Coordinates of C-alpha atoms in Angstrom, one line a residue:
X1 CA 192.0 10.4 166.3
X2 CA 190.0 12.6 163.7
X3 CA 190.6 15.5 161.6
X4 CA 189.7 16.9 158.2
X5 CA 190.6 13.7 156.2
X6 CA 192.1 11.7 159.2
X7 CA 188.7 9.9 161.0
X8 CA 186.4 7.5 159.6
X9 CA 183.7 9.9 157.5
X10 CA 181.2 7.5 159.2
X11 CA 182.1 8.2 162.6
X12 CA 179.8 10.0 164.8
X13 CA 180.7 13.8 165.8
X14 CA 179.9 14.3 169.7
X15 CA 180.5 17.9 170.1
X16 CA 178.4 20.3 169.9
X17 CA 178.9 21.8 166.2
X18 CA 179.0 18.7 164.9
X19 CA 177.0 19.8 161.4
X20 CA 180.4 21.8 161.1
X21 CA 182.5 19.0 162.0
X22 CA 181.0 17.3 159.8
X23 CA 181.4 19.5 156.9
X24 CA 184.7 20.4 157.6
X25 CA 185.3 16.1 157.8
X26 CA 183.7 15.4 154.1
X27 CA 185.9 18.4 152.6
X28 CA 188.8 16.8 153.4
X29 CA 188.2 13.3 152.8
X30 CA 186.9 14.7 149.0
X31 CA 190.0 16.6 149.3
X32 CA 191.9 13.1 149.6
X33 CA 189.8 11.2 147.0
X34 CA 190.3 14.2 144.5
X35 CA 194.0 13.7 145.0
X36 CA 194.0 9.8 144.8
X37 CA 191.3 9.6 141.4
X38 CA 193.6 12.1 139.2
X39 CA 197.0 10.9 140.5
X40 CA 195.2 6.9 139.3
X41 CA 193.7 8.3 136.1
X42 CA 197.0 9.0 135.0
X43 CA 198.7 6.1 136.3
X44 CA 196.1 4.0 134.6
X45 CA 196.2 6.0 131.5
X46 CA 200.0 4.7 131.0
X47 CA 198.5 0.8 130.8
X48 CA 197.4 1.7 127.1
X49 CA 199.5 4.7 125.8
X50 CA 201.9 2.7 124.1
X51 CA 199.6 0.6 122.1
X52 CA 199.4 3.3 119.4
X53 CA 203.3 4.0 119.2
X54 CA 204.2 0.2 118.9
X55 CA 205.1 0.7 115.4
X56 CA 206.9 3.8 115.3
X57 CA 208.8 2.1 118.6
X58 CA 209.5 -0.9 116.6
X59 CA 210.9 1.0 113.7
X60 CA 212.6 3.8 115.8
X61 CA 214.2 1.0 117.8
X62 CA 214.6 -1.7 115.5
X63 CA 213.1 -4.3 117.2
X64 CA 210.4 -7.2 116.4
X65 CA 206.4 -6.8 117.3
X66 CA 206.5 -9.6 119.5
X67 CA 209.0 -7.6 121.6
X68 CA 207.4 -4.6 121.3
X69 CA 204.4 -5.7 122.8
X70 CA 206.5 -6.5 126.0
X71 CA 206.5 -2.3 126.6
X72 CA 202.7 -3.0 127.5
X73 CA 202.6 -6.8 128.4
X74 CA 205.3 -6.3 130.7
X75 CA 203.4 -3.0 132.5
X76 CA 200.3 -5.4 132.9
X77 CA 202.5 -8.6 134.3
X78 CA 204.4 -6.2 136.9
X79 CA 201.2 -4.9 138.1
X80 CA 199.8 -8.9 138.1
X81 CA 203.3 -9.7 140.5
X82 CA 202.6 -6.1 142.5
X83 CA 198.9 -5.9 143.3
X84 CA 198.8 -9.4 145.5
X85 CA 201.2 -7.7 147.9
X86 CA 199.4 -4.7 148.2
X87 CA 197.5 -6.4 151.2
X88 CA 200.6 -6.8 152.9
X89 CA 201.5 -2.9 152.4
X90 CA 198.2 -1.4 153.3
X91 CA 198.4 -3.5 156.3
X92 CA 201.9 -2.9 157.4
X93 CA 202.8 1.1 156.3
X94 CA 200.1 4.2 156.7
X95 CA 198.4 5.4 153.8
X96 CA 200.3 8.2 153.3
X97 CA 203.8 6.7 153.2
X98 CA 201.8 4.1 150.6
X99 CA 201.0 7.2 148.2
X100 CA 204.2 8.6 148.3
X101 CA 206.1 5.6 147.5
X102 CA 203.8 4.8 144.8
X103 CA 204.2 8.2 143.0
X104 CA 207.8 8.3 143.3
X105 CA 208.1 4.9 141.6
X106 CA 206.3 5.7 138.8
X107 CA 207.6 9.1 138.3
X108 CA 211.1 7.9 138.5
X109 CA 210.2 5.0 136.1
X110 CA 208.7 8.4 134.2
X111 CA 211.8 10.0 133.8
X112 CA 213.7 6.6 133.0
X113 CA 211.6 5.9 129.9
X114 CA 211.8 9.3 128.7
X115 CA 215.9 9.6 128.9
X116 CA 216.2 5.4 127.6
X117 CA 218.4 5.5 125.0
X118 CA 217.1 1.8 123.9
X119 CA 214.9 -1.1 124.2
X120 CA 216.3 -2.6 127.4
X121 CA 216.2 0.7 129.6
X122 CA 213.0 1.8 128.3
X123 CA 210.9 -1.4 129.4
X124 CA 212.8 -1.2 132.9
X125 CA 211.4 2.3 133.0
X126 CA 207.9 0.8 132.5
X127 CA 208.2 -1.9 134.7
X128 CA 209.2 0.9 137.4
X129 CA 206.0 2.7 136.2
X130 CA 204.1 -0.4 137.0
X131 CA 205.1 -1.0 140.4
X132 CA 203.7 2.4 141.2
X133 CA 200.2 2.4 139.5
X134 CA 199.8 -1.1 140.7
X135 CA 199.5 0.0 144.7
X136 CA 197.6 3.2 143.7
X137 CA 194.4 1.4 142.6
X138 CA 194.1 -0.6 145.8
X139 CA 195.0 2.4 147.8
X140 CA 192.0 4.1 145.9
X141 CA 189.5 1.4 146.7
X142 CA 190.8 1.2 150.8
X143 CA 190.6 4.8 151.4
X144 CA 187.4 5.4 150.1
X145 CA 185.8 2.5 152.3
X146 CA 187.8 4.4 155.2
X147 CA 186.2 8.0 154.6
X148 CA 183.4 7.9 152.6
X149 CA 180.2 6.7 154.2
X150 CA 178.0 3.9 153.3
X151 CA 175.4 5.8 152.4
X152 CA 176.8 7.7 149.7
X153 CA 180.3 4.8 149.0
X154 CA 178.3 3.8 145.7
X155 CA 177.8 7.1 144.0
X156 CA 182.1 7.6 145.1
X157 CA 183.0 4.2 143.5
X158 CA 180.5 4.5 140.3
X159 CA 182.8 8.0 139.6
X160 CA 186.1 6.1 140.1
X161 CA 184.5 3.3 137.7
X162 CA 184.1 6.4 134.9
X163 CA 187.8 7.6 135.7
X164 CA 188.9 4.1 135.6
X165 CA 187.5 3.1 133.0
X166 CA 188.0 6.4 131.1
X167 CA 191.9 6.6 131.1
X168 CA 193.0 3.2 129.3
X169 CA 190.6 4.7 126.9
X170 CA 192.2 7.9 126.0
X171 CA 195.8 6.6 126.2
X172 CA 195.6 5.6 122.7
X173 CA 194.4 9.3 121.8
X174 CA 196.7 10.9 123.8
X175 CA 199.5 9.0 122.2
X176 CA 198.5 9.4 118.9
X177 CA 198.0 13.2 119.3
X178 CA 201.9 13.8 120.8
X179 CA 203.2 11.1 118.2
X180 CA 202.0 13.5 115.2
X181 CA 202.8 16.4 116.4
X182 CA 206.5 15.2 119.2
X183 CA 208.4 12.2 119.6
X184 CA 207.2 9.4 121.5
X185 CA 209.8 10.2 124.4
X186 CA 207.2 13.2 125.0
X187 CA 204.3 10.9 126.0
X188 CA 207.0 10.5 129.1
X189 CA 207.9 14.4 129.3
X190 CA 204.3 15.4 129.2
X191 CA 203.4 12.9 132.3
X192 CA 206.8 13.4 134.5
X193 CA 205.5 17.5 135.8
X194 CA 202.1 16.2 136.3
X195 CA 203.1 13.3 138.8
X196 CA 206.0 15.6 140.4
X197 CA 202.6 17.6 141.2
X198 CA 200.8 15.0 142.3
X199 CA 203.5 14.0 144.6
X200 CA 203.9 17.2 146.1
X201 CA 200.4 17.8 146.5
X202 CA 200.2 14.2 148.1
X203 CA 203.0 15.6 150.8
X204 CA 201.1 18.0 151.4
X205 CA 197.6 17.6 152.1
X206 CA 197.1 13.6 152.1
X207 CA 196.6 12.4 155.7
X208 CA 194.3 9.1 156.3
X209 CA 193.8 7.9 159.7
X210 CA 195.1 3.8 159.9
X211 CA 195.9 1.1 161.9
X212 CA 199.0 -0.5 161.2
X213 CA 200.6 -3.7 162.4
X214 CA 203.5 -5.9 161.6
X215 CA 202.5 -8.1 159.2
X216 CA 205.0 -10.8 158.2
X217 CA 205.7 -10.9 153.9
X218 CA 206.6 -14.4 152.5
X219 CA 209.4 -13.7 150.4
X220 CA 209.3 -16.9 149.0
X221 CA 205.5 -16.0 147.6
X222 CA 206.2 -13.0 146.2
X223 CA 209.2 -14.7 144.4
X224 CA 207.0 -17.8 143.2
X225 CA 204.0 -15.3 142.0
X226 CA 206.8 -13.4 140.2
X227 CA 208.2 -16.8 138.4
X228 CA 205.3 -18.3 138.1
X229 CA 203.3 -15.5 136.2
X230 CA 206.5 -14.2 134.4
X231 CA 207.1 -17.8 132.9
X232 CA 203.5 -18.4 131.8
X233 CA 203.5 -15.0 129.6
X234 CA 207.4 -15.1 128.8
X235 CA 206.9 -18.4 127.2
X236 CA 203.9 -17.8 125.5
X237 CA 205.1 -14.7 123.8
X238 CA 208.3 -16.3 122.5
X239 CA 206.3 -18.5 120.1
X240 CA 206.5 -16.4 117.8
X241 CA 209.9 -15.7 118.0
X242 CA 210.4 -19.2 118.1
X243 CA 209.0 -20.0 115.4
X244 CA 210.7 -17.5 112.8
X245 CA 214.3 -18.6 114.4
X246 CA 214.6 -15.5 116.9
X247 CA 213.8 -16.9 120.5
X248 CA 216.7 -17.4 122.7
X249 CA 215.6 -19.9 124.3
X250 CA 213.3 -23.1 123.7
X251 CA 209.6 -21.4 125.1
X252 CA 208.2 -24.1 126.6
X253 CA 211.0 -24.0 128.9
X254 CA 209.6 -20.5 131.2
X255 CA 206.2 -22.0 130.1
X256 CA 206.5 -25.2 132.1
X257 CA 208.7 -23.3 135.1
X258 CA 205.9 -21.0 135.2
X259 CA 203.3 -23.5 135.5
X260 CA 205.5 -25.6 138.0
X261 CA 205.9 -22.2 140.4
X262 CA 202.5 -21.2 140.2
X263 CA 201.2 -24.9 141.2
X264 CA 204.1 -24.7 144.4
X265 CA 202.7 -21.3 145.0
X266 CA 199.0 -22.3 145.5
X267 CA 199.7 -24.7 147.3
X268 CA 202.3 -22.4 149.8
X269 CA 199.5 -20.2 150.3
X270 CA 196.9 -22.9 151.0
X271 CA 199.5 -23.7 154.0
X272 CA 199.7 -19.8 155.0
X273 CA 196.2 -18.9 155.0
X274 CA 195.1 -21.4 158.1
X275 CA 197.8 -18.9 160.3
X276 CA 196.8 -16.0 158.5
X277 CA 200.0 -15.4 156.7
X278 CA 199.4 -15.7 152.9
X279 CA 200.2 -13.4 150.4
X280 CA 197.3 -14.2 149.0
X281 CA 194.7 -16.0 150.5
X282 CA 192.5 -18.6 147.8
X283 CA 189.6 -19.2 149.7
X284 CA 187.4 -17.1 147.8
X285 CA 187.9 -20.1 144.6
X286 CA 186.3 -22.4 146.9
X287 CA 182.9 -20.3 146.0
X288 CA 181.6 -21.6 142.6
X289 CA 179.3 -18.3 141.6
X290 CA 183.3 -16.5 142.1
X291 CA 185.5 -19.0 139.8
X292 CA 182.6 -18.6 137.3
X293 CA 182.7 -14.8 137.4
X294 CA 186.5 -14.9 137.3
X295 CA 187.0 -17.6 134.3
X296 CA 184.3 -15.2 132.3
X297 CA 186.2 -12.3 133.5
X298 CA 189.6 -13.3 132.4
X299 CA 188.7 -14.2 129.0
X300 CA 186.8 -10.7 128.6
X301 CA 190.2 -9.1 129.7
X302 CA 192.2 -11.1 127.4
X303 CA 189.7 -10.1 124.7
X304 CA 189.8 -6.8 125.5
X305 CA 193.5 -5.6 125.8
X306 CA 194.3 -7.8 122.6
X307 CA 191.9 -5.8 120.5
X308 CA 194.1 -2.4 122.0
X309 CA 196.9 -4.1 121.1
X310 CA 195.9 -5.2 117.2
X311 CA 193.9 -2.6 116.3
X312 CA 196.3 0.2 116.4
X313 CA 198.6 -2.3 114.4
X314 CA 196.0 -3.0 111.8
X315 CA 195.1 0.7 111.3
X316 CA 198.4 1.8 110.8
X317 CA 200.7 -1.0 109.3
X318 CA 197.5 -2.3 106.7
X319 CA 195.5 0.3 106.5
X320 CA 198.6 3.4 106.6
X321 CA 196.5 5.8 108.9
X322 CA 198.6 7.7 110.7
X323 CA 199.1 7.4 114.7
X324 CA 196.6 10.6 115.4
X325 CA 193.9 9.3 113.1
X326 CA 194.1 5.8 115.1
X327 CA 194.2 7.0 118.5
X328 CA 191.2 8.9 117.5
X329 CA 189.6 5.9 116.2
X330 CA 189.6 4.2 119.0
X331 CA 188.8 6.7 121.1
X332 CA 184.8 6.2 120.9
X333 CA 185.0 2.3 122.2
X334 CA 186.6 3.5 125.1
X335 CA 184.8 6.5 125.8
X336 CA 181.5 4.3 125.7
X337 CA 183.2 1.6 128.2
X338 CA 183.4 4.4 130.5
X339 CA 179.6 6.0 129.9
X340 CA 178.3 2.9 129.8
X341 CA 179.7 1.7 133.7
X342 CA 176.9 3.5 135.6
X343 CA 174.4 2.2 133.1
X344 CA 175.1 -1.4 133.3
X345 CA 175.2 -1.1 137.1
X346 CA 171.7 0.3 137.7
X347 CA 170.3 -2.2 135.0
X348 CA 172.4 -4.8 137.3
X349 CA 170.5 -3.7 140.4
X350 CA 167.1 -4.3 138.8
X351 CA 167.6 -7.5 136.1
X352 CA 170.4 -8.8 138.0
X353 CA 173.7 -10.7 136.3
X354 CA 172.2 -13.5 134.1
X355 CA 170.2 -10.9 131.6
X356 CA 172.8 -8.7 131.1
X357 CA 176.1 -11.4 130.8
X358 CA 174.8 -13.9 128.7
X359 CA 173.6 -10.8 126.0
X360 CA 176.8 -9.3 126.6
X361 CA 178.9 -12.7 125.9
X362 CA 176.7 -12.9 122.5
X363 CA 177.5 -9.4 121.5
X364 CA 181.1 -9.9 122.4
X365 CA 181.6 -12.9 120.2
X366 CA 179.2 -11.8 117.1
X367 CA 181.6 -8.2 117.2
X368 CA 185.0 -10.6 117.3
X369 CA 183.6 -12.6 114.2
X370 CA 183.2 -9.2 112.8
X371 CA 186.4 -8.4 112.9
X372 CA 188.1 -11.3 111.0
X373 CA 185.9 -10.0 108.2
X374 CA 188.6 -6.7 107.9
X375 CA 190.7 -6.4 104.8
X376 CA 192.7 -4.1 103.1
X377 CA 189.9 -1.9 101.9
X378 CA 187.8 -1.9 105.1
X379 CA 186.3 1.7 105.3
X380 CA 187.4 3.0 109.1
X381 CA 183.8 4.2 109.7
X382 CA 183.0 -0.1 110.2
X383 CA 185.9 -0.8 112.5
X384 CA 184.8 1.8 114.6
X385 CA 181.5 0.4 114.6
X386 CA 182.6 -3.2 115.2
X387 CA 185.3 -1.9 118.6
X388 CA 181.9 -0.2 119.7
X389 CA 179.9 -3.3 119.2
X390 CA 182.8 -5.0 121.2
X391 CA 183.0 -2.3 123.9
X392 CA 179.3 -2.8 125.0
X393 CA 179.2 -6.3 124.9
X394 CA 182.0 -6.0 127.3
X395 CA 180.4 -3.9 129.4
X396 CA 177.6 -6.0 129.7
X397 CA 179.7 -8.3 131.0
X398 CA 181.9 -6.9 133.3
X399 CA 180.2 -4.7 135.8
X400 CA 178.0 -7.2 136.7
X401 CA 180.1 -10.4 136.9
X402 CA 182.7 -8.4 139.2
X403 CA 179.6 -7.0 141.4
X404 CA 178.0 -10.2 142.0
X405 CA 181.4 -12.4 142.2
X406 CA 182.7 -10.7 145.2
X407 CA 178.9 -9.8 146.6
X408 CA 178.8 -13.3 147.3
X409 CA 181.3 -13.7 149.1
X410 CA 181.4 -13.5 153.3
X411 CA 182.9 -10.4 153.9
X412 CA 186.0 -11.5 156.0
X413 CA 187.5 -12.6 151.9
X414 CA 186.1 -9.0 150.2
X415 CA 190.0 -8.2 150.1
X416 CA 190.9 -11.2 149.2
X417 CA 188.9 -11.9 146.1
X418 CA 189.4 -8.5 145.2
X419 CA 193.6 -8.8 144.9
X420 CA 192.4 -12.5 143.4
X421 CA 190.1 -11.2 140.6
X422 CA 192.3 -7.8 140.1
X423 CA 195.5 -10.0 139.7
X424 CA 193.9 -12.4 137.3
X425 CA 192.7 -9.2 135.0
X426 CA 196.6 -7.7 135.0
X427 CA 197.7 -11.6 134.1
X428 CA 194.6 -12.2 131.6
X429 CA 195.5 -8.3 129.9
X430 CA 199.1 -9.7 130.0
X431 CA 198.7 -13.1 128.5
X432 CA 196.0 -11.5 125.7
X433 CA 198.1 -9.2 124.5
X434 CA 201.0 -12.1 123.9
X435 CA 198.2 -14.5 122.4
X436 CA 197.2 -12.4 119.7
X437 CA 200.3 -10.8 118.9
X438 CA 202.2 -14.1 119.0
X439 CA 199.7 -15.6 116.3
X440 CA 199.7 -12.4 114.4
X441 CA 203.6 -12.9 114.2
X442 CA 203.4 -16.5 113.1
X443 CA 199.9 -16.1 110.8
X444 CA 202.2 -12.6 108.9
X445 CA 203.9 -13.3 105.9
X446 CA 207.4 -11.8 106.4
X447 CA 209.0 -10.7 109.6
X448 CA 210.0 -7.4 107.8
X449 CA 206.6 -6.2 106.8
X450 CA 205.0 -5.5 110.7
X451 CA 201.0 -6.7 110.9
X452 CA 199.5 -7.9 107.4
X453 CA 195.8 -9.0 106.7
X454 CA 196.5 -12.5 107.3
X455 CA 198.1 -12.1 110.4
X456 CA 195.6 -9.6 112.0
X457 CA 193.0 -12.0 111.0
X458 CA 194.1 -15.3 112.2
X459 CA 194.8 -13.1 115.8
X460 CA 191.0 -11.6 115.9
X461 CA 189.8 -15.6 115.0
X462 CA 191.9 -16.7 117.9
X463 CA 189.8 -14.4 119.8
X464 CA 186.3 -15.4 118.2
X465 CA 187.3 -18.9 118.9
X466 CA 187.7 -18.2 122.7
X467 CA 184.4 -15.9 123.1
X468 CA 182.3 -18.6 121.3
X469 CA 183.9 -21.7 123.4
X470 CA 183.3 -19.2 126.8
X471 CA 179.8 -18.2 125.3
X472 CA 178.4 -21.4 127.4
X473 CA 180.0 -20.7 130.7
X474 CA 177.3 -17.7 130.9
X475 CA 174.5 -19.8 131.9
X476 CA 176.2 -20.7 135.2
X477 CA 175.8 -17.0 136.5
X478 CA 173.2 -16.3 138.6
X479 CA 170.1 -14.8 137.7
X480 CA 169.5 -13.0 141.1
X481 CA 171.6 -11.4 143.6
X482 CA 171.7 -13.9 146.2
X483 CA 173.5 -13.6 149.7
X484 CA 177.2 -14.9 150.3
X485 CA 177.5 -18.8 150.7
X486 CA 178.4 -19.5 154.5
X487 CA 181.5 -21.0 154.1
X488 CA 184.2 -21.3 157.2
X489 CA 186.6 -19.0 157.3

């Protein structure tokens, strides 16, 4: 069964104009890819758009930061709950049907946000939003191993790296642009015509070749995932509720559930992956070079989105720029992240990961020192220089530590240490972001007054503290690119 964009781009033509075959084959699986990279660069741009409008949100709305931050918190932790069953979907629905599904959940999670008349309906509309970007990015990485040779699958994935990488990056501009110039329900109006397209076009033209087969989904996991990863970030951002009066409930209480439903979870799908059957299978920890890549990876995340989350706070509640002039501010950090991704992997093809973590875990912590040095007169031309810093350090770090974490691993758990590592970054961007805005909350002087020096301070410390305690852990990665353990499956 082949086609345009329907066979394996690997396969082998046997009739006689195969050259044309051939042709005709890599036209339509770039055809495919083209589709799937923009309709995920704007799914991914929503992870960060909202950073800049928190505080016009918050005073538009009337609510509290620490519940503001749940409009991108609560994006990341959906994805975290959506992306370990996207195993199960690939497996059990075709591609296209996949696609579909995922664009008509986040454009009708779209249109919900932009019509929310409050809080409550707009953060169902992201969550909606969520569920859909989560299965595109797995869909992205599965189709391209699908149609896109082995000879040329790294120059395909170093392009979606850029777009990847690229779209949290301009959220923040984006936003700040329509903010000064619309409302904020227009960073929803804008989006809605251009995923209608993409759903269409998807209809249309997106046909991928797959083997499906009835795979079984624990309920009970995806319910325990859900509880478990919901408590752990639920709790931890209600401290600082809590502690100015506010929380409605005591929270350590989802704390503790969540850490009591992720333990029964691990150990349900340590019983489901001898049959095969887990949602997601953990035999990829049992690899040390992995849990080191993941542990540094996870506290880069949580470094990363809750700098997104402060800066724009900082800029405009201390500092009284106005949303455009912060989006644009942050725009160069971002931009450099996605430059630098092709960089950092050639330099990780020839040095290896050792020479280019352990500098970037250095650079990472001296730039997150940096910022607890920010005051009221801080000139804007040294916070941009500082997120920059940040941003390569970083990069240093992450290319390299995801390469060689799931390059070591046997091939029969690529998938698998993929959904592990990509959940961990949604739950680690999730947890961040309620860290540091939970201590900026408590560290402020008055509830009334949004982000103050003291409070954006004590949050970029928390985040020193945690780079300089993780600095160590760097000298566990490998300084070569060695083969994958031999472990069982």
């Amino acid at each position: 069964m082949t086609g345009p964009a329907t066979g394996r781009a690997d396969a082998e033509p046997s009739e006689p104009n195969a050259p044309a075959a051939e042709r005709e084959q890599q036209a339509g699986a770039t055809l495919v890819i083209s589709l799937l990279v923009g309709s995920a660069f704007v799914m991914i741009l929503n992870e960060t758009i909202m950073s800049v409008a928190l505080p016009v949100l918050i005073a538009d709305l009337g609510i509290s930061v620490s519940t503001a931050q749940w409009l991108t918190s609560g994006f990341l932790l959906t994805m975290a709950v959506v992306i370990p069953i996207t195993g199960f979907l690939l497996q059990r629905f075709p591609p296209r049907r996949v696609y579909l599904t995922s664009m008509l959940l986040f454009s009708t999670g779209t249109l919900i946000s932009a019509l929310a008349p409050g809080f409550p309906v707009l953060l169902a509309g992201r969550i909606v939003q969520a569920a859909g970007t989560a299965v595109m990015v797995p869909l992205l990485m599965t189709t391209v191993m699908r149609l896109v040779p082995v000879a040329r699958r790294g120059a395909t994935m170093g392009t979606i790296t850029i777009v990847i990488a690229v779209a949290p990056a301009v959220g923040p501009t984006i936003s700040g642009v329509i903010l000064s110039t619309l409302g904020w329900r227009w960073m929803f109006w804008i989006v809605l015509p251009i995923a209608l397209v993409a759903f269409a076009a998807g209809a249309r033209w997106l046909q991928v070749a797959a083997e499906v087969r009835p795979v079984p989904l624990d309920l009970a996991s995806v319910a325990l995932s859900a509880l478990g990863f919901g408590g752990l970030v639920f709790g931890l951002s209600g401290v600082g509720e809590s502690a100015r009066g506010h929380a409605l409930v005591n929270p350590w209480v989802p704390t503790v559930i969540g850490v009591v439903a992720l333990a029964v979870f691990v150990a349900r799908q340590l019983r489901l992956q001898d049959d095969g059957n887990a949602l997601l299978d953990l035999r990829p920890l049992a690899h040390r070079p992995f849990v080191v890549a993941m542990v540094l990876v996870v506290l880069s995340m949580m470094s990363l989105f809750g700098v997104l989350i402060l800066l724009p706070l900082y800029l405009q509640d201390v500092l009284d720029f106005s949303p455009f002039v912060t989006g644009l501010a942050v725009l160069p950090g971002g931009l450099a992240m996605g430059l630098l991704g092709p960089v950092v992997g050639r330099l990780y093809d020839r040095l290896g990961p050792r020479r280019l973590v352990i500098p970037g875990a250095a650079v990472l912590t001296v730039a997150l020192w940096a910022f607890t040095t920010l005051g009221h007169g801080s000139p804007l031309w040294m916070i941009i220089a500082f997120h920059v810093v940040l941003v390569l350090g970083i990069s240093l770090m992450l290319t390299p530590l995801m390469t060689d974490a799931l390059g070591r691993l046997p091939r029969h758990l690529d998938s698998h240490g993929s959904a592990i590592m990509a959940t961990l970054q949604q739950v680690a961007g999730a947890a961040g972001t309620a860290l540091f805005i939970t201590v900026m909350a408590v560290a402020s002087q008055s509830p009334t007054t949004g982000t103050d020096v003291g409070g954006a301070r004590a949050s970029f410390m928390v985040a020193a503290i945690i780079a300089t305690i993780a600095l160590p852990l760097t000298f566990l990665v490998g300084g070569g690119k060695e083969k994958a353990e031999a472990v069982p499956a």
